[in-house]
Structures are given as C-alpha cells and as structure tokens.
Amino acid sequence: MRRDRISMVVAMMSAMFALLGPSLALGQAPDLSKVELRVTKVAGTVYMLDAVTGNAGGNIAASVGADGIVIVDDQYAPLADKIRAALKSITDKPVRFVINTHYHGDHTGGNAIFQKDAPILAQDNVRKRLEAGGEAGNGGTLHKVAPPAPKEALPIITFEHDVTVHLNGEDIRALHFPAGHTDGDSIIYFPQSNVVHMGDDFVTYGFPFIDIDSGGSINGMIDGVEKAVAQLPADVKVIPGHGAVSTLDDVRAYVKMLKETRDVVQKAIDEKKTLAQMQQEKILAPWKKYAGPFISDDVYVETLYNSLTGKMNGKFVKH
Ligand SMILES: [Zn+2]
C-alpha cells in the first residue's frame, strides 16, 4: 500500500468517526476523554453544544426554559456526562424530550442514556434503521455496516411527517424531509426563538455526505433544503449538523453548490461518460474548495453518480 493511500484511508477512517459514529466506524469507542463541550447561546430559549477541540459528533441544540430542556441530538454515549454537565451550567431543570434529526451514531449515540431521563422522538425511519442495523455509505467506495442499536436507544415516540413539542413557550416543530442525507431526516424549528437545527441536510465541512445506502439522495437533499429555506424567516439562525451557527444565505450558497454539481454530473451522465472518466477529468474542479478529507471530490462525484443513476453497491435500485 502506498503511503498516500494509507494516509487517505486513515483520514477516511477518522472522518467516518466524526460522521457516522464509532459503532459505524471501527466497532470500538473512540477516545472522547479529551473532548471539551462548549455552550453557546444562539437566540431566545435555544443554546448550541459543540466541541471546543476534537470530534464530538453532531451539534446539539437545547431549548431551555421554565418547563425544562428539550435537546436535539445527543452525540456519543461516552460524552453523556459532559453533555449533562454542560446543560447543568444553564439550568437545574430536567431534560423533558430528546429529538433525533436522523439515525447516525454521531447524533444518536447517547440515546440509551438520555432515554432514562426523557422520551426520544424521531421520524419512523430513524427507529427502523436503529433497530434493524444495516449499511451506511455512498453506494460505492464509502461503505460501513451499522450494528443494530439496543432497545433502550430506540425512539419511543415516532412520527411520519411532523410533530410539535409545546414547551418553554415554544412550538418546537420537527419536520420530516424524505430521502436527503438519509430517509429519516428531520429539521427542527424553534419559531419563537427563530432558530433551526438542520441536521446533516446542511453541514459546513464542505461536500455533504449523502447516505445512499440509508435512503438518501442528492435530489431529495436539494428539495428538502429548498423547501426549508422557503418556509424559514430570512433572519433565522441556522444550526448545521456539523459546524458553526450560520445564516440562511449560507444555506442558499450550499444549495446552489449542490444544484450546480448535480447538474454537471447529470450532464456527464447524459453524455455517456463513465464514473472513472468523470473522476479523471475532475469535472467538479470549480468546487474544489468544498472537497474534504472525508468527502473528497472523487467520493462526492461517485455519490452524485450513484444517486442520479440509481446505482448502489454495484446494483441498480429504484428510488
Ligand atoms: Zn449524519
């Protein structure tokens, strides 16, 4: 194995940690002992918890008020004590509900622990995928097996389209958008505070991960994010699945990139180019700044190709 190939594999594996969680990555718990969580007030009742250093899974949103705490996502199980301590620094009140944006382990890893405190709510497919276990990946070279989650980690309340939690003077809306990052994505909107948590349908680390193996698709991601943008106030504060608090303009720039890159790959497919040709020709070179260690330009082209042709792990599937 050449050295650049080894370092690429190492980078991929550490990124899989960041995005899919330890259970999906190497089958062992990562060292999260050095992770420091920080609490940032976003607006109104809503705070964001993320890591000062190191990987600590997806961003957590917390609505804190007279009725207690509603959290969105719960990172990894080994961080549960740190999450609790961070919440305690804001309020002594209990967690009342946990909402999962989707099933990936870096957003649901703490479920079994937090469900001792409060019920977990999620879209139907989150529970199904956690319960069954299965595969995650881009329908090609990015591929991992997710073991089934224990019963305690399964959301005990599920919904098909949307649900509203009325606490803290807030009508917290979980809105399902099908077939984007996965087939169980919800964005969580706090209308009174004017904040939205986008889950992994919007991230700031570059090209997104589209989990085709878990029912995700590029067109679903574009549709979902565009619908969300159309419904949200212009000055809403946006919590991405991963990354810093953003604006709706940041989300618009991201959708623009998704559409442009999709169109370039679709055009190449129409011209009967193979995936290898597209990668060789670096057809996404104008968007190179979005390429990262996990979703490189080659992995992203492959993702778009598989999503647009209906190709998954060597087979053609109907979406
Ligand atoms: Zn995810």
PDB file of C-alpha atoms and ligand atoms in Angstrom:
ATOM      1  CA  MET A   1       0.000   0.000   0.000  1.00  0.00           C
ATOM      2  CA  ARG A   2       1.466   3.357  -0.982  1.00  0.00           C
ATOM      3  CA  ARG A   3       1.875   5.950   1.722  1.00  0.00           C
ATOM      4  CA  ASP A   4      -0.601   8.422   0.216  1.00  0.00           C
ATOM      5  CA  ARG A   5      -3.142   5.638   0.025  1.00  0.00           C
ATOM      6  CA  ILE A   6      -2.540   4.759   3.690  1.00  0.00           C
ATOM      7  CA  SER A   7      -2.939   8.366   4.807  1.00  0.00           C
ATOM      8  CA  MET A   8      -6.076   8.647   2.728  1.00  0.00           C
ATOM      9  CA  VAL A   9      -7.502   5.578   4.440  1.00  0.00           C
ATOM     10  CA  VAL A  10      -6.539   6.971   7.861  1.00  0.00           C
ATOM     11  CA  ALA A  11      -8.195  10.290   7.015  1.00  0.00           C
ATOM     12  CA  MET A  12     -11.289   8.468   5.797  1.00  0.00           C
ATOM     13  CA  MET A  13     -11.482   6.371   8.936  1.00  0.00           C
ATOM     14  CA  SER A  14     -11.150   9.322  11.271  1.00  0.00           C
ATOM     15  CA  ALA A  15     -13.752  11.171   9.281  1.00  0.00           C
ATOM     16  CA  MET A  16     -16.071   8.181   9.481  1.00  0.00           C
ATOM     17  CA  PHE A  17     -15.723   8.534  13.224  1.00  0.00           C
ATOM     18  CA  ALA A  18     -16.779  12.127  13.001  1.00  0.00           C
ATOM     19  CA  LEU A  19     -19.747  11.499  10.792  1.00  0.00           C
ATOM     20  CA  LEU A  20     -21.073   8.056  11.379  1.00  0.00           C
ATOM     21  CA  GLY A  21     -20.051   7.404  14.943  1.00  0.00           C
ATOM     22  CA  PRO A  22     -17.852   4.775  16.483  1.00  0.00           C
ATOM     23  CA  SER A  23     -20.339   1.957  16.070  1.00  0.00           C
ATOM     24  CA  LEU A  24     -20.332   2.548  12.337  1.00  0.00           C
ATOM     25  CA  ALA A  25     -16.650   3.242  12.035  1.00  0.00           C
ATOM     26  CA  LEU A  26     -14.290   0.843  13.720  1.00  0.00           C
ATOM     27  CA  GLY A  27     -16.566  -1.086  16.027  1.00  0.00           C
ATOM     28  CA  GLN A  28     -14.926   0.376  19.133  1.00  0.00           C
ATOM     29  CA  ALA A  29     -15.409   3.518  21.179  1.00  0.00           C
ATOM     30  CA  PRO A  30     -13.125   6.408  20.198  1.00  0.00           C
ATOM     31  CA  ASP A  31     -11.174   8.267  22.862  1.00  0.00           C
ATOM     32  CA  LEU A  32     -13.533  11.083  23.712  1.00  0.00           C
ATOM     33  CA  SER A  33     -11.944  11.772  27.101  1.00  0.00           C
ATOM     34  CA  LYS A  34     -10.263  14.937  25.851  1.00  0.00           C
ATOM     35  CA  VAL A  35     -13.358  16.429  24.299  1.00  0.00           C
ATOM     36  CA  GLU A  36     -14.471  19.675  25.923  1.00  0.00           C
ATOM     37  CA  LEU A  37     -18.007  20.767  25.228  1.00  0.00           C
ATOM     38  CA  ARG A  38     -18.902  24.418  24.984  1.00  0.00           C
ATOM     39  CA  VAL A  39     -22.282  26.067  25.356  1.00  0.00           C
ATOM     40  CA  THR A  40     -23.252  28.957  23.093  1.00  0.00           C
ATOM     41  CA  LYS A  41     -26.472  30.910  23.366  1.00  0.00           C
ATOM     42  CA  VAL A  42     -27.969  31.078  19.868  1.00  0.00           C
ATOM     43  CA  ALA A  43     -31.202  33.065  20.415  1.00  0.00           C
ATOM     44  CA  GLY A  44     -34.303  33.058  22.627  1.00  0.00           C
ATOM     45  CA  THR A  45     -34.515  29.756  24.531  1.00  0.00           C
ATOM     46  CA  VAL A  46     -32.015  27.972  22.277  1.00  0.00           C
ATOM     47  CA  TYR A  47     -28.404  27.060  23.033  1.00  0.00           C
ATOM     48  CA  MET A  48     -25.906  25.061  20.992  1.00  0.00           C
ATOM     49  CA  LEU A  49     -23.490  22.479  22.444  1.00  0.00           C
ATOM     50  CA  ASP A  50     -20.430  21.567  20.431  1.00  0.00           C
ATOM     51  CA  ALA A  51     -16.805  20.564  20.981  1.00  0.00           C
ATOM     52  CA  VAL A  52     -14.037  23.059  21.635  1.00  0.00           C
ATOM     53  CA  THR A  53     -11.465  20.522  20.387  1.00  0.00           C
ATOM     54  CA  GLY A  54     -11.668  17.138  18.794  1.00  0.00           C
ATOM     55  CA  ASN A  55     -14.597  15.309  17.282  1.00  0.00           C
ATOM     56  CA  ALA A  56     -17.734  15.165  19.355  1.00  0.00           C
ATOM     57  CA  GLY A  57     -20.413  14.238  16.880  1.00  0.00           C
ATOM     58  CA  GLY A  58     -23.170  16.443  15.572  1.00  0.00           C
ATOM     59  CA  ASN A  59     -24.215  19.768  17.068  1.00  0.00           C
ATOM     60  CA  ILE A  60     -26.708  19.601  19.921  1.00  0.00           C
ATOM     61  CA  ALA A  61     -29.440  22.226  20.212  1.00  0.00           C
ATOM     62  CA  ALA A  62     -31.101  22.762  23.588  1.00  0.00           C
ATOM     63  CA  SER A  63     -34.250  24.769  24.293  1.00  0.00           C
ATOM     64  CA  VAL A  64     -34.039  25.800  27.940  1.00  0.00           C
ATOM     65  CA  GLY A  65     -36.877  27.432  29.847  1.00  0.00           C
ATOM     66  CA  ALA A  66     -39.398  27.245  32.673  1.00  0.00           C
ATOM     67  CA  ASP A  67     -40.599  23.784  31.596  1.00  0.00           C
ATOM     68  CA  GLY A  68     -37.153  22.193  31.357  1.00  0.00           C
ATOM     69  CA  ILE A  69     -34.909  21.196  28.480  1.00  0.00           C
ATOM     70  CA  VAL A  70     -35.644  19.845  25.013  1.00  0.00           C
ATOM     71  CA  ILE A  71     -32.494  18.630  23.251  1.00  0.00           C
ATOM     72  CA  VAL A  72     -31.938  17.906  19.602  1.00  0.00           C
ATOM     73  CA  ASP A  73     -29.453  15.023  19.084  1.00  0.00           C
ATOM     74  CA  ASP A  74     -27.172  13.543  21.741  1.00  0.00           C
ATOM     75  CA  GLN A  75     -23.745  12.866  20.168  1.00  0.00           C
ATOM     76  CA  TYR A  76     -21.903   9.840  21.605  1.00  0.00           C
ATOM     77  CA  ALA A  77     -22.654   7.782  24.736  1.00  0.00           C
ATOM     78  CA  PRO A  78     -19.219   8.414  26.351  1.00  0.00           C
ATOM     79  CA  LEU A  79     -19.994  12.161  26.242  1.00  0.00           C
ATOM     80  CA  ALA A  80     -23.301  11.866  28.130  1.00  0.00           C
ATOM     81  CA  ASP A  81     -21.827  13.075  31.445  1.00  0.00           C
ATOM     82  CA  LYS A  82     -20.219  16.051  29.715  1.00  0.00           C
ATOM     83  CA  ILE A  83     -23.489  16.857  27.954  1.00  0.00           C
ATOM     84  CA  ARG A  84     -25.321  16.686  31.284  1.00  0.00           C
ATOM     85  CA  ALA A  85     -22.709  18.944  32.914  1.00  0.00           C
ATOM     86  CA  ALA A  86     -22.985  21.440  30.061  1.00  0.00           C
ATOM     87  CA  LEU A  87     -26.784  21.512  30.413  1.00  0.00           C
ATOM     88  CA  LYS A  88     -26.434  21.913  34.198  1.00  0.00           C
ATOM     89  CA  SER A  89     -24.369  25.042  33.610  1.00  0.00           C
ATOM     90  CA  ILE A  90     -27.506  26.587  32.030  1.00  0.00           C
ATOM     91  CA  THR A  91     -30.286  25.223  34.263  1.00  0.00           C
ATOM     92  CA  ASP A  92     -31.096  22.770  37.052  1.00  0.00           C
ATOM     93  CA  LYS A  93     -34.276  21.732  35.273  1.00  0.00           C
ATOM     94  CA  PRO A  94     -34.589  18.245  33.754  1.00  0.00           C
ATOM     95  CA  VAL A  95     -34.458  17.105  30.140  1.00  0.00           C
ATOM     96  CA  ARG A  96     -38.083  16.609  29.025  1.00  0.00           C
ATOM     97  CA  PHE A  97     -37.670  15.410  25.437  1.00  0.00           C
ATOM     98  CA  VAL A  98     -34.883  14.412  23.064  1.00  0.00           C
ATOM     99  CA  ILE A  99     -35.407  14.750  19.302  1.00  0.00           C
ATOM    100  CA  ASN A 100     -33.145  12.907  16.818  1.00  0.00           C
ATOM    101  CA  THR A 101     -32.513  14.602  13.456  1.00  0.00           C
ATOM    102  CA  HIS A 102     -31.555  11.219  11.911  1.00  0.00           C
ATOM    103  CA  TYR A 103     -30.198   7.810  12.926  1.00  0.00           C
ATOM    104  CA  HIS A 104     -26.411   8.171  12.520  1.00  0.00           C
ATOM    105  CA  GLY A 105     -24.378   7.276  15.599  1.00  0.00           C
ATOM    106  CA  ASP A 106     -22.787  10.711  15.977  1.00  0.00           C
ATOM    107  CA  HIS A 107     -26.292  12.149  16.550  1.00  0.00           C
ATOM    108  CA  THR A 108     -27.973   9.290  18.445  1.00  0.00           C
ATOM    109  CA  GLY A 109     -25.067   7.678  20.324  1.00  0.00           C
ATOM    110  CA  GLY A 110     -26.336   8.954  23.687  1.00  0.00           C
ATOM    111  CA  ASN A 111     -29.933   7.762  23.167  1.00  0.00           C
ATOM    112  CA  ALA A 112     -29.834   4.782  25.542  1.00  0.00           C
ATOM    113  CA  ILE A 113     -28.526   7.010  28.329  1.00  0.00           C
ATOM    114  CA  PHE A 114     -30.760  10.045  27.756  1.00  0.00           C
ATOM    115  CA  GLN A 115     -33.887   7.939  27.313  1.00  0.00           C
ATOM    116  CA  LYS A 116     -33.581   7.107  31.024  1.00  0.00           C
ATOM    117  CA  ASP A 117     -34.325  10.806  31.605  1.00  0.00           C
ATOM    118  CA  ALA A 118     -36.801  11.625  28.846  1.00  0.00           C
ATOM    119  CA  PRO A 119     -38.580  10.109  25.836  1.00  0.00           C
ATOM    120  CA  ILE A 120     -36.851  10.247  22.471  1.00  0.00           C
ATOM    121  CA  LEU A 121     -38.806  11.399  19.430  1.00  0.00           C
ATOM    122  CA  ALA A 122     -37.834  10.800  15.811  1.00  0.00           C
ATOM    123  CA  GLN A 123     -39.164  10.103  12.359  1.00  0.00           C
ATOM    124  CA  ASP A 124     -40.324   6.488  11.817  1.00  0.00           C
ATOM    125  CA  ASN A 125     -37.297   5.520   9.720  1.00  0.00           C
ATOM    126  CA  VAL A 126     -34.856   6.572  12.466  1.00  0.00           C
ATOM    127  CA  ARG A 127     -36.301   3.924  14.759  1.00  0.00           C
ATOM    128  CA  LYS A 128     -36.459   1.337  11.952  1.00  0.00           C
ATOM    129  CA  ARG A 129     -32.808   1.853  10.973  1.00  0.00           C
ATOM    130  CA  LEU A 130     -31.535   1.899  14.558  1.00  0.00           C
ATOM    131  CA  GLU A 131     -33.490  -1.258  15.338  1.00  0.00           C
ATOM    132  CA  ALA A 132     -32.502  -3.237  12.259  1.00  0.00           C
ATOM    133  CA  GLY A 133     -28.942  -2.037  11.811  1.00  0.00           C
ATOM    134  CA  GLY A 134     -27.740  -2.158   8.232  1.00  0.00           C
ATOM    135  CA  GLU A 135     -25.499  -0.370   5.837  1.00  0.00           C
ATOM    136  CA  ALA A 136     -24.401   3.210   5.500  1.00  0.00           C
ATOM    137  CA  GLY A 137     -22.457   4.747   2.668  1.00  0.00           C
ATOM    138  CA  ASN A 138     -22.458   6.430  -0.715  1.00  0.00           C
ATOM    139  CA  GLY A 139     -23.476   3.336  -2.643  1.00  0.00           C
ATOM    140  CA  GLY A 140     -19.832   2.705  -3.588  1.00  0.00           C
ATOM    141  CA  THR A 141     -16.402   3.039  -2.004  1.00  0.00           C
ATOM    142  CA  LEU A 142     -17.721   4.653   1.182  1.00  0.00           C
ATOM    143  CA  HIS A 143     -19.389   1.779   2.951  1.00  0.00           C
ATOM    144  CA  LYS A 144     -19.904   0.742   6.562  1.00  0.00           C
ATOM    145  CA  VAL A 145     -22.075  -1.698   8.445  1.00  0.00           C
ATOM    146  CA  ALA A 146     -24.165  -0.362  11.322  1.00  0.00           C
ATOM    147  CA  PRO A 147     -24.969  -2.909  14.016  1.00  0.00           C
ATOM    148  CA  PRO A 148     -28.494  -2.889  15.475  1.00  0.00           C
ATOM    149  CA  ALA A 149     -28.932  -0.474  18.402  1.00  0.00           C
ATOM    150  CA  PRO A 150     -30.112  -1.767  21.798  1.00  0.00           C
ATOM    151  CA  LYS A 151     -33.810  -1.429  22.599  1.00  0.00           C
ATOM    152  CA  GLU A 152     -33.162   1.364  25.110  1.00  0.00           C
ATOM    153  CA  ALA A 153     -31.705   3.528  22.317  1.00  0.00           C
ATOM    154  CA  LEU A 154     -34.794   3.334  20.076  1.00  0.00           C
ATOM    155  CA  PRO A 155     -37.016   6.432  19.979  1.00  0.00           C
ATOM    156  CA  ILE A 156     -40.207   5.509  21.851  1.00  0.00           C
ATOM    157  CA  ILE A 157     -42.283   8.138  20.045  1.00  0.00           C
ATOM    158  CA  THR A 158     -42.131   8.274  16.253  1.00  0.00           C
ATOM    159  CA  PHE A 159     -43.912  10.315  13.613  1.00  0.00           C
ATOM    160  CA  GLU A 160     -44.354  10.117   9.854  1.00  0.00           C
ATOM    161  CA  HIS A 161     -44.376  13.760   8.704  1.00  0.00           C
ATOM    162  CA  ASP A 162     -44.040  16.136  11.631  1.00  0.00           C
ATOM    163  CA  VAL A 163     -44.609  16.657  15.312  1.00  0.00           C
ATOM    164  CA  THR A 164     -44.708  19.685  17.604  1.00  0.00           C
ATOM    165  CA  VAL A 165     -43.449  19.898  21.188  1.00  0.00           C
ATOM    166  CA  HIS A 166     -45.084  22.722  23.141  1.00  0.00           C
ATOM    167  CA  LEU A 167     -42.706  23.618  25.935  1.00  0.00           C
ATOM    168  CA  ASN A 168     -40.832  26.716  27.131  1.00  0.00           C
ATOM    169  CA  GLY A 169     -43.323  28.970  25.338  1.00  0.00           C
ATOM    170  CA  GLU A 170     -42.032  27.456  22.124  1.00  0.00           C
ATOM    171  CA  ASP A 171     -43.823  25.410  19.434  1.00  0.00           C
ATOM    172  CA  ILE A 172     -40.854  23.232  18.567  1.00  0.00           C
ATOM    173  CA  ARG A 173     -41.519  21.702  15.153  1.00  0.00           C
ATOM    174  CA  ALA A 174     -39.810  18.568  13.849  1.00  0.00           C
ATOM    175  CA  LEU A 175     -40.381  18.490  10.083  1.00  0.00           C
ATOM    176  CA  HIS A 176     -39.521  15.406   8.066  1.00  0.00           C
ATOM    177  CA  PHE A 177     -37.918  15.804   4.652  1.00  0.00           C
ATOM    178  CA  PRO A 178     -37.658  12.473   2.824  1.00  0.00           C
ATOM    179  CA  ALA A 179     -34.607  10.980   1.129  1.00  0.00           C
ATOM    180  CA  GLY A 180     -31.970  13.679   1.709  1.00  0.00           C
ATOM    181  CA  HIS A 181     -28.992  12.851   3.921  1.00  0.00           C
ATOM    182  CA  THR A 182     -30.923   9.655   4.868  1.00  0.00           C
ATOM    183  CA  ASP A 183     -34.596   8.631   4.595  1.00  0.00           C
ATOM    184  CA  GLY A 184     -35.333   9.657   8.183  1.00  0.00           C
ATOM    185  CA  ASP A 185     -34.200  13.296   8.295  1.00  0.00           C
ATOM    186  CA  SER A 186     -35.982  15.999  10.240  1.00  0.00           C
ATOM    187  CA  ILE A 187     -35.144  19.634  10.628  1.00  0.00           C
ATOM    188  CA  ILE A 188     -36.105  21.107  13.983  1.00  0.00           C
ATOM    189  CA  TYR A 189     -37.531  24.628  14.003  1.00  0.00           C
ATOM    190  CA  PHE A 190     -37.919  26.821  17.076  1.00  0.00           C
ATOM    191  CA  PRO A 191     -40.235  29.550  15.733  1.00  0.00           C
ATOM    192  CA  GLN A 192     -40.434  31.765  18.825  1.00  0.00           C
ATOM    193  CA  SER A 193     -36.651  31.832  19.196  1.00  0.00           C
ATOM    194  CA  ASN A 194     -36.179  31.991  15.411  1.00  0.00           C
ATOM    195  CA  VAL A 195     -33.625  29.174  15.270  1.00  0.00           C
ATOM    196  CA  VAL A 196     -33.499  25.999  13.173  1.00  0.00           C
ATOM    197  CA  HIS A 197     -31.376  22.843  13.543  1.00  0.00           C
ATOM    198  CA  MET A 198     -30.870  21.418  10.053  1.00  0.00           C
ATOM    199  CA  GLY A 199     -29.424  18.008  10.967  1.00  0.00           C
ATOM    200  CA  ASP A 200     -26.974  16.727   8.354  1.00  0.00           C
ATOM    201  CA  ASP A 201     -29.033  18.078   5.449  1.00  0.00           C
ATOM    202  CA  PHE A 202     -26.885  21.185   5.963  1.00  0.00           C
ATOM    203  CA  VAL A 203     -23.251  20.967   7.108  1.00  0.00           C
ATOM    204  CA  THR A 204     -20.384  23.427   6.812  1.00  0.00           C
ATOM    205  CA  TYR A 205     -17.475  20.995   6.325  1.00  0.00           C
ATOM    206  CA  GLY A 206     -17.733  21.008   2.526  1.00  0.00           C
ATOM    207  CA  PHE A 207     -19.306  18.471   0.176  1.00  0.00           C
ATOM    208  CA  PRO A 208     -22.019  16.703   2.199  1.00  0.00           C
ATOM    209  CA  PHE A 209     -22.248  13.017   2.944  1.00  0.00           C
ATOM    210  CA  ILE A 210     -25.330  11.592   1.237  1.00  0.00           C
ATOM    211  CA  ASP A 211     -26.082   8.208   2.754  1.00  0.00           C
ATOM    212  CA  ILE A 212     -27.472   6.466  -0.316  1.00  0.00           C
ATOM    213  CA  ASP A 213     -27.359   3.099   1.466  1.00  0.00           C
ATOM    214  CA  SER A 214     -29.776   4.577   4.050  1.00  0.00           C
ATOM    215  CA  GLY A 215     -32.188   6.040   1.508  1.00  0.00           C
ATOM    216  CA  GLY A 216     -30.519   9.414   0.975  1.00  0.00           C
ATOM    217  CA  SER A 217     -30.324  11.133  -2.420  1.00  0.00           C
ATOM    218  CA  ILE A 218     -28.955  14.321  -3.933  1.00  0.00           C
ATOM    219  CA  ASN A 219     -32.329  15.393  -5.340  1.00  0.00           C
ATOM    220  CA  GLY A 220     -34.059  14.735  -2.024  1.00  0.00           C
ATOM    221  CA  MET A 221     -31.420  16.767  -0.219  1.00  0.00           C
ATOM    222  CA  ILE A 222     -31.828  19.693  -2.628  1.00  0.00           C
ATOM    223  CA  ASP A 223     -35.655  19.531  -2.423  1.00  0.00           C
ATOM    224  CA  GLY A 224     -35.671  19.319   1.350  1.00  0.00           C
ATOM    225  CA  VAL A 225     -33.251  22.169   1.932  1.00  0.00           C
ATOM    226  CA  GLU A 226     -35.006  24.363  -0.647  1.00  0.00           C
ATOM    227  CA  LYS A 227     -38.388  23.729   0.997  1.00  0.00           C
ATOM    228  CA  ALA A 228     -36.909  24.563   4.379  1.00  0.00           C
ATOM    229  CA  VAL A 229     -35.369  27.786   3.052  1.00  0.00           C
ATOM    230  CA  ALA A 230     -38.749  28.794   1.558  1.00  0.00           C
ATOM    231  CA  GLN A 231     -40.535  28.301   4.894  1.00  0.00           C
ATOM    232  CA  LEU A 232     -37.995  29.919   7.211  1.00  0.00           C
ATOM    233  CA  PRO A 233     -37.741  33.620   8.086  1.00  0.00           C
ATOM    234  CA  ALA A 234     -34.881  35.449   6.359  1.00  0.00           C
ATOM    235  CA  ASP A 235     -33.104  36.184   9.654  1.00  0.00           C
ATOM    236  CA  VAL A 236     -33.420  32.699  11.191  1.00  0.00           C
ATOM    237  CA  LYS A 237     -30.271  31.445  12.950  1.00  0.00           C
ATOM    238  CA  VAL A 238     -29.172  28.128  11.461  1.00  0.00           C
ATOM    239  CA  ILE A 239     -27.515  25.336  13.455  1.00  0.00           C
ATOM    240  CA  PRO A 240     -25.892  22.941  10.956  1.00  0.00           C
ATOM    241  CA  GLY A 241     -25.493  19.230  11.664  1.00  0.00           C
ATOM    242  CA  HIS A 242     -21.770  19.959  11.918  1.00  0.00           C
ATOM    243  CA  GLY A 243     -20.099  23.373  12.022  1.00  0.00           C
ATOM    244  CA  ALA A 244     -20.697  26.900  13.289  1.00  0.00           C
ATOM    245  CA  VAL A 245     -24.016  28.746  13.554  1.00  0.00           C
ATOM    246  CA  SER A 246     -24.878  30.001  10.064  1.00  0.00           C
ATOM    247  CA  THR A 247     -27.343  32.186   8.180  1.00  0.00           C
ATOM    248  CA  LEU A 248     -29.963  31.394   5.569  1.00  0.00           C
ATOM    249  CA  ASP A 249     -27.622  32.939   2.975  1.00  0.00           C
ATOM    250  CA  ASP A 250     -25.021  30.304   3.899  1.00  0.00           C
ATOM    251  CA  VAL A 251     -27.680  27.634   3.332  1.00  0.00           C
ATOM    252  CA  ARG A 252     -28.595  29.206  -0.028  1.00  0.00           C
ATOM    253  CA  ALA A 253     -24.935  29.150  -1.137  1.00  0.00           C
ATOM    254  CA  TYR A 254     -24.759  25.485  -0.135  1.00  0.00           C
ATOM    255  CA  VAL A 255     -27.912  24.583  -2.124  1.00  0.00           C
ATOM    256  CA  LYS A 256     -26.509  26.460  -5.107  1.00  0.00           C
ATOM    257  CA  MET A 257     -23.375  24.306  -4.919  1.00  0.00           C
ATOM    258  CA  LEU A 258     -25.496  21.137  -4.610  1.00  0.00           C
ATOM    259  CA  LYS A 259     -27.527  22.054  -7.697  1.00  0.00           C
ATOM    260  CA  GLU A 260     -24.562  23.123  -9.804  1.00  0.00           C
ATOM    261  CA  THR A 261     -22.559  19.990  -9.005  1.00  0.00           C
ATOM    262  CA  ARG A 262     -25.593  17.765  -9.577  1.00  0.00           C
ATOM    263  CA  ASP A 263     -26.168  19.383 -12.972  1.00  0.00           C
ATOM    264  CA  VAL A 264     -22.538  18.911 -14.032  1.00  0.00           C
ATOM    265  CA  VAL A 265     -22.634  15.212 -13.125  1.00  0.00           C
ATOM    266  CA  GLN A 266     -26.056  14.753 -14.773  1.00  0.00           C
ATOM    267  CA  LYS A 267     -24.718  16.341 -17.977  1.00  0.00           C
ATOM    268  CA  ALA A 268     -21.732  13.954 -17.943  1.00  0.00           C
ATOM    269  CA  ILE A 269     -24.106  11.006 -17.428  1.00  0.00           C
ATOM    270  CA  ASP A 270     -26.195  12.208 -20.374  1.00  0.00           C
ATOM    271  CA  GLU A 271     -23.001  12.344 -22.443  1.00  0.00           C
ATOM    272  CA  LYS A 272     -22.464   8.662 -21.532  1.00  0.00           C
ATOM    273  CA  LYS A 273     -19.311   9.323 -19.534  1.00  0.00           C
ATOM    274  CA  THR A 274     -18.303   6.682 -17.019  1.00  0.00           C
ATOM    275  CA  LEU A 275     -17.701   7.477 -13.365  1.00  0.00           C
ATOM    276  CA  ALA A 276     -13.964   6.854 -13.854  1.00  0.00           C
ATOM    277  CA  GLN A 277     -13.906   9.380 -16.706  1.00  0.00           C
ATOM    278  CA  MET A 278     -15.667  11.985 -14.583  1.00  0.00           C
ATOM    279  CA  GLN A 279     -13.150  11.477 -11.786  1.00  0.00           C
ATOM    280  CA  GLN A 280     -10.202  11.562 -14.188  1.00  0.00           C
ATOM    281  CA  GLU A 281     -11.456  14.732 -15.823  1.00  0.00           C
ATOM    282  CA  LYS A 282     -12.014  16.335 -12.377  1.00  0.00           C
ATOM    283  CA  ILE A 283     -15.364  17.647 -13.536  1.00  0.00           C
ATOM    284  CA  LEU A 284     -16.021  19.266 -10.154  1.00  0.00           C
ATOM    285  CA  ALA A 285     -12.741  21.241 -10.120  1.00  0.00           C
ATOM    286  CA  PRO A 286     -14.572  24.617  -9.879  1.00  0.00           C
ATOM    287  CA  TRP A 287     -15.975  23.477  -6.490  1.00  0.00           C
ATOM    288  CA  LYS A 288     -12.633  22.126  -5.222  1.00  0.00           C
ATOM    289  CA  LYS A 289     -12.782  24.245  -2.050  1.00  0.00           C
ATOM    290  CA  TYR A 290     -15.630  22.023  -0.806  1.00  0.00           C
ATOM    291  CA  ALA A 291     -13.503  18.841  -1.002  1.00  0.00           C
ATOM    292  CA  GLY A 292     -12.548  17.500   2.438  1.00  0.00           C
ATOM    293  CA  PRO A 293     -10.748  14.515   3.958  1.00  0.00           C
ATOM    294  CA  PHE A 294     -13.982  12.527   4.328  1.00  0.00           C
ATOM    295  CA  ILE A 295     -15.957  13.610   1.262  1.00  0.00           C
ATOM    296  CA  SER A 296     -13.224  14.210  -1.310  1.00  0.00           C
ATOM    297  CA  ASP A 297     -14.099  15.395  -4.809  1.00  0.00           C
ATOM    298  CA  ASP A 298     -13.809  11.794  -6.074  1.00  0.00           C
ATOM    299  CA  VAL A 299     -16.098  10.430  -3.347  1.00  0.00           C
ATOM    300  CA  TYR A 300     -18.588  13.225  -3.995  1.00  0.00           C
ATOM    301  CA  VAL A 301     -18.654  12.610  -7.773  1.00  0.00           C
ATOM    302  CA  GLU A 302     -19.210   8.937  -7.034  1.00  0.00           C
ATOM    303  CA  THR A 303     -22.023   9.829  -4.634  1.00  0.00           C
ATOM    304  CA  LEU A 304     -23.777  12.034  -7.202  1.00  0.00           C
ATOM    305  CA  TYR A 305     -23.236   9.457  -9.944  1.00  0.00           C
ATOM    306  CA  ASN A 306     -24.721   6.659  -7.835  1.00  0.00           C
ATOM    307  CA  SER A 307     -27.611   8.808  -6.665  1.00  0.00           C
ATOM    308  CA  LEU A 308     -28.515  10.047 -10.174  1.00  0.00           C
ATOM    309  CA  THR A 309     -28.165   6.658 -11.881  1.00  0.00           C
ATOM    310  CA  GLY A 310     -29.814   4.659  -9.082  1.00  0.00           C
ATOM    311  CA  LYS A 311     -26.661   2.620  -8.630  1.00  0.00           C
ATOM    312  CA  MET A 312     -25.967   1.199  -5.170  1.00  0.00           C
ATOM    313  CA  ASN A 313     -23.109  -1.133  -4.282  1.00  0.00           C
ATOM    314  CA  GLY A 314     -22.892  -2.466  -7.809  1.00  0.00           C
ATOM    315  CA  LYS A 315     -26.650  -2.906  -8.212  1.00  0.00           C
ATOM    316  CA  PHE A 316     -29.239  -0.656  -9.747  1.00  0.00           C
ATOM    317  CA  VAL A 317     -32.061   0.181  -7.392  1.00  0.00           C
ATOM    318  CA  LYS A 318     -35.273   2.078  -7.868  1.00  0.00           C
ATOM    319  CA  HIS A 319     -35.682   5.163  -5.727  1.00  0.00           C
TER     320      HIS A 319
HETATM  321 ZN    ZN B   1     -25.395  12.033   9.599  1.00  0.00          ZN
END
